Amino acid sequence: MTNHEDSNDRGSQEKQRVALTSVIAALFLVGGKLAVGLWTNSLGILSEALHSGLDLVAAGLTFWAVRVSSRPADDKHTYGHGKVENLSALFETLLLLATCVWIIFEASSRLLKKEADAVDASIVAFVIVVASILIDISRSRALKRVADKYDSQALHADALHFSTDIWSSAVVLVGLIGVRLAEPLHAPWLRKADAFAALGVAGIVVWVSLKLGKTAIDSLLDSVPPQLPETIRLAALTVDGVMSVRQVRVRKAGPDFFADVTVVTQANTYLEQAHEIAHQVDDAIQRHLPKADVVVHVEPEHISEDTLPQMVHLIAHRHGILAHDIVVRHGLEQSVLEAHVELPGSLRVDAAHAKVTEFEKEILNARPDLHHVLTHIEPIERATCTIPIDASRVHALIEELATSSSFGAWHPSHIEVCGTENTVSVSFHCIVNGEETVGYAHELSERLERTLRERMPELGRITIHIEPRQDGIDNP
C-alpha cells in the first residue's frame, strides 16, 4: 500500500468515526427533546425534537455517505464515488424543508387562536434545551474540524445542521423564558412566545437548507469557483514551452478535484519534450490544487504554409533523414509536397525506401490536406574540415560576374562554400530589381550557374536563391 492510499484509509476511518458519534448524539437529543416536549406541551421543544430527528436522519446519511465515498474508482464509476456526499447533502435539504412546512403550519395555527395553548415552562424543559445547546456545540466543532481537514461536503453539511441547532435551541430557550415571565409581568402575549420561537426555528432552518441545497446542486452540476479555471490556466502558462492554453475543464467529486487541460506547444516540439512539458504543467497545477487528478493534453501549434518546411525537417529528424528543397505544388484537384531527402550512400535501396515511406506517411498524417508526398533520395554529403579548392577563388569569381555588364544588374550576398569528400557545394543569394519578371530571374540564375561550372568544373551542387531588392537597398 502506498503512502497516499494509507493516508486516504486513515482519513476515511476518521470521517466515519466522527459521523458515527454524531448519530449517537442526535439519537440522544431526539429522545430527550421529544419526551420533554410532549410533557411540557412546548411547540418550540417539539419542533426542536423534529429538527433533531432530521439531524438523526442526516447524521445517518452522512455516515453512509462517507463510507461509500471512500471506495476507490471502478469501471462503472471512473471518477470515484465522491458525488455520494453531494447527493446525501441534497436529500438532507429536502428533509429540512419538509419539516419547516409542518413547523410553520403548526405555529401559525397556535398564533391564530385567541387563547394560547398551555405550555409548562418547567426546569426540565430548560435543562434539556441547555443540554442540547452544549451537545450541539461539541458535535459541530468536531464535525467542522474533520470536514475542513478532509474537505468533506457531507461532514460540512452535518456540522451545519448541528450549528443550526445551537441557534434554534437558543430561540426556543428565549420562548420558554417568555412563557415563564408572562404571568409575573402580566403580559399574556408572552404565552405565545413559544409559537413565535417555533417560527424563528423554521426561518433559520429554511435559510440553512437553501444554502446547503445550492451547494449540493452546484457540486452535482460540476460547478467550481469562477476564478479556479483562470488560476489553472495561469499556472500552466508559467511552464516553459507552453505557448497558450486552449481549454481548461474542472470538476469536483466529493473532496477530489479533476482537471483536464489542453496546452499548445511549438510544432517542432519532440515527443520527449512534450511529455516533460505535460509533467511540469501537472506540477504547476498541483501547487494550486494539491492531490488533484490532472490530465494534460499537449497539442502542436497550427502549422501554416510558412511553417510547413519546419514540420518536415522535424519529422525527417525523427526518422534519421536530412531534407531540403521542400516545396508544395497546388494542382486543380490535389496538393503535392516535394522534397529531396538524404540518406547514407551505403544504405541498401530497399531499406532506404522503407525509411522514406514511413517518413512520407507521417507527413500525410500531420497534414491531411496533402494528397501525396514525392521524395527524391540522395546520398548524404558529409562535410569535412578541408576544402579541395581555395574558397576565395569562388568568392572572387562570383563578385566578378556581378560586375560584368553581360549579366545585367544584380548583387550577390550570403555566399557559402562547403567542402565535402568528393566535391565543393556553393550557395548564394542573387539580388535583382523587384520589378524584373520571374522568367528573367530564372534565365539569369541558369546563366550564372552555367558560367560558374565552365570557369570551375570542380564545383558540385550550386544553389542560387533569387531575392528582390527592397526600397533601393540591397538585402544583406
mmCIF file with all atom_site columns, C-alpha atoms in Angstrom, residues 397-404 406-408 410 412 426-430 440-456 461-465:
data_model
loop_
_atom_site.group_PDB
_atom_site.id
_atom_site.type_symbol
_atom_site.label_atom_id
_atom_site.label_alt_id
_atom_site.label_comp_id
_atom_site.label_asym_id
_atom_site.label_entity_id
_atom_site.label_seq_id
_atom_site.pdbx_PDB_ins_code
_atom_site.Cartn_x
_atom_site.Cartn_y
_atom_site.Cartn_z
_atom_site.occupancy
_atom_site.B_iso_or_equiv
_atom_site.pdbx_formal_charge
_atom_site.auth_seq_id
_atom_site.auth_comp_id
_atom_site.auth_asym_id
_atom_site.auth_atom_id
_atom_site.pdbx_PDB_model_num
ATOM 1  C CA . LEU A 1 397 ? 34.542 34.657 -59.378 1.00 0.00 ? 397 LEU A CA 1
ATOM 2  C CA . ILE A 1 398 ? 31.022 35.442 -58.136 1.00 0.00 ? 398 ILE A CA 1
ATOM 3  C CA . GLU A 1 399 ? 31.970 39.088 -57.476 1.00 0.00 ? 399 GLU A CA 1
ATOM 4  C CA . GLU A 1 400 ? 33.479 39.278 -60.961 1.00 0.00 ? 400 GLU A CA 1
ATOM 5  C CA . LEU A 1 401 ? 30.247 38.040 -62.546 1.00 0.00 ? 401 LEU A CA 1
ATOM 6  C CA . ALA A 1 402 ? 28.270 40.579 -60.515 1.00 0.00 ? 402 ALA A CA 1
ATOM 7  C CA . THR A 1 403 ? 30.266 43.472 -62.022 1.00 0.00 ? 403 THR A CA 1
ATOM 8  C CA . SER A 1 404 ? 30.092 42.125 -65.576 1.00 0.00 ? 404 SER A CA 1
ATOM 9  C CA . SER A 1 406 ? 26.772 40.907 -69.694 1.00 0.00 ? 406 SER A CA 1
ATOM 10 C CA . PHE A 1 407 ? 24.766 39.645 -66.681 1.00 0.00 ? 407 PHE A CA 1
ATOM 11 C CA . GLY A 1 408 ? 22.796 42.838 -66.050 1.00 0.00 ? 408 GLY A CA 1
ATOM 12 C CA . TRP A 1 410 ? 22.389 42.008 -59.769 1.00 0.00 ? 410 TRP A CA 1
ATOM 13 C CA . PRO A 1 412 ? 25.428 38.633 -54.574 1.00 0.00 ? 412 PRO A CA 1
ATOM 14 C CA . VAL A 1 426 ? 28.267 26.632 -53.432 1.00 0.00 ? 426 VAL A CA 1
ATOM 15 C CA . SER A 1 427 ? 25.195 28.656 -52.457 1.00 0.00 ? 427 SER A CA 1
ATOM 16 C CA . PHE A 1 428 ? 24.477 32.385 -52.598 1.00 0.00 ? 428 PHE A CA 1
ATOM 17 C CA . HIS A 1 429 ? 21.647 34.919 -52.871 1.00 0.00 ? 429 HIS A CA 1
ATOM 18 C CA . CYS A 1 430 ? 21.179 36.732 -56.184 1.00 0.00 ? 430 CYS A CA 1
ATOM 19 C CA . TYR A 1 440 ? 14.229 36.961 -66.368 1.00 0.00 ? 440 TYR A CA 1
ATOM 20 C CA . ALA A 1 441 ? 15.376 35.901 -62.885 1.00 0.00 ? 441 ALA A CA 1
ATOM 21 C CA . HIS A 1 442 ? 15.305 32.205 -63.834 1.00 0.00 ? 442 HIS A CA 1
ATOM 22 C CA . GLU A 1 443 ? 17.293 32.796 -67.003 1.00 0.00 ? 443 GLU A CA 1
ATOM 23 C CA . LEU A 1 444 ? 19.852 34.863 -65.050 1.00 0.00 ? 444 LEU A CA 1
ATOM 24 C CA . SER A 1 445 ? 20.340 32.138 -62.433 1.00 0.00 ? 445 SER A CA 1
ATOM 25 C CA . GLU A 1 446 ? 20.819 29.498 -65.179 1.00 0.00 ? 446 GLU A CA 1
ATOM 26 C CA . ARG A 1 447 ? 23.415 31.658 -66.961 1.00 0.00 ? 447 ARG A CA 1
ATOM 27 C CA . LEU A 1 448 ? 25.272 32.270 -63.686 1.00 0.00 ? 448 LEU A CA 1
ATOM 28 C CA . GLU A 1 449 ? 25.313 28.543 -62.835 1.00 0.00 ? 449 GLU A CA 1
ATOM 29 C CA . ARG A 1 450 ? 26.480 27.622 -66.349 1.00 0.00 ? 450 ARG A CA 1
ATOM 30 C CA . THR A 1 451 ? 29.294 30.185 -66.247 1.00 0.00 ? 451 THR A CA 1
ATOM 31 C CA . LEU A 1 452 ? 30.446 29.073 -62.810 1.00 0.00 ? 452 LEU A CA 1
ATOM 32 C CA . ARG A 1 453 ? 30.689 25.440 -63.968 1.00 0.00 ? 453 ARG A CA 1
ATOM 33 C CA . GLU A 1 454 ? 32.579 26.488 -67.125 1.00 0.00 ? 454 GLU A CA 1
ATOM 34 C CA . ARG A 1 455 ? 35.074 28.504 -65.104 1.00 0.00 ? 455 ARG A CA 1
ATOM 35 C CA . MET A 1 456 ? 35.336 25.983 -62.216 1.00 0.00 ? 456 MET A CA 1
ATOM 36 C CA . ARG A 1 461 ? 25.988 21.454 -56.226 1.00 0.00 ? 461 ARG A CA 1
ATOM 37 C CA . ILE A 1 462 ? 25.265 25.134 -56.978 1.00 0.00 ? 462 ILE A CA 1
ATOM 38 C CA . THR A 1 463 ? 22.223 26.721 -55.300 1.00 0.00 ? 463 THR A CA 1
ATOM 39 C CA . ILE A 1 464 ? 21.201 30.229 -56.349 1.00 0.00 ? 464 ILE A CA 1
ATOM 40 C CA . HIS A 1 465 ? 18.404 31.895 -54.370 1.00 0.00 ? 465 HIS A CA 1
#
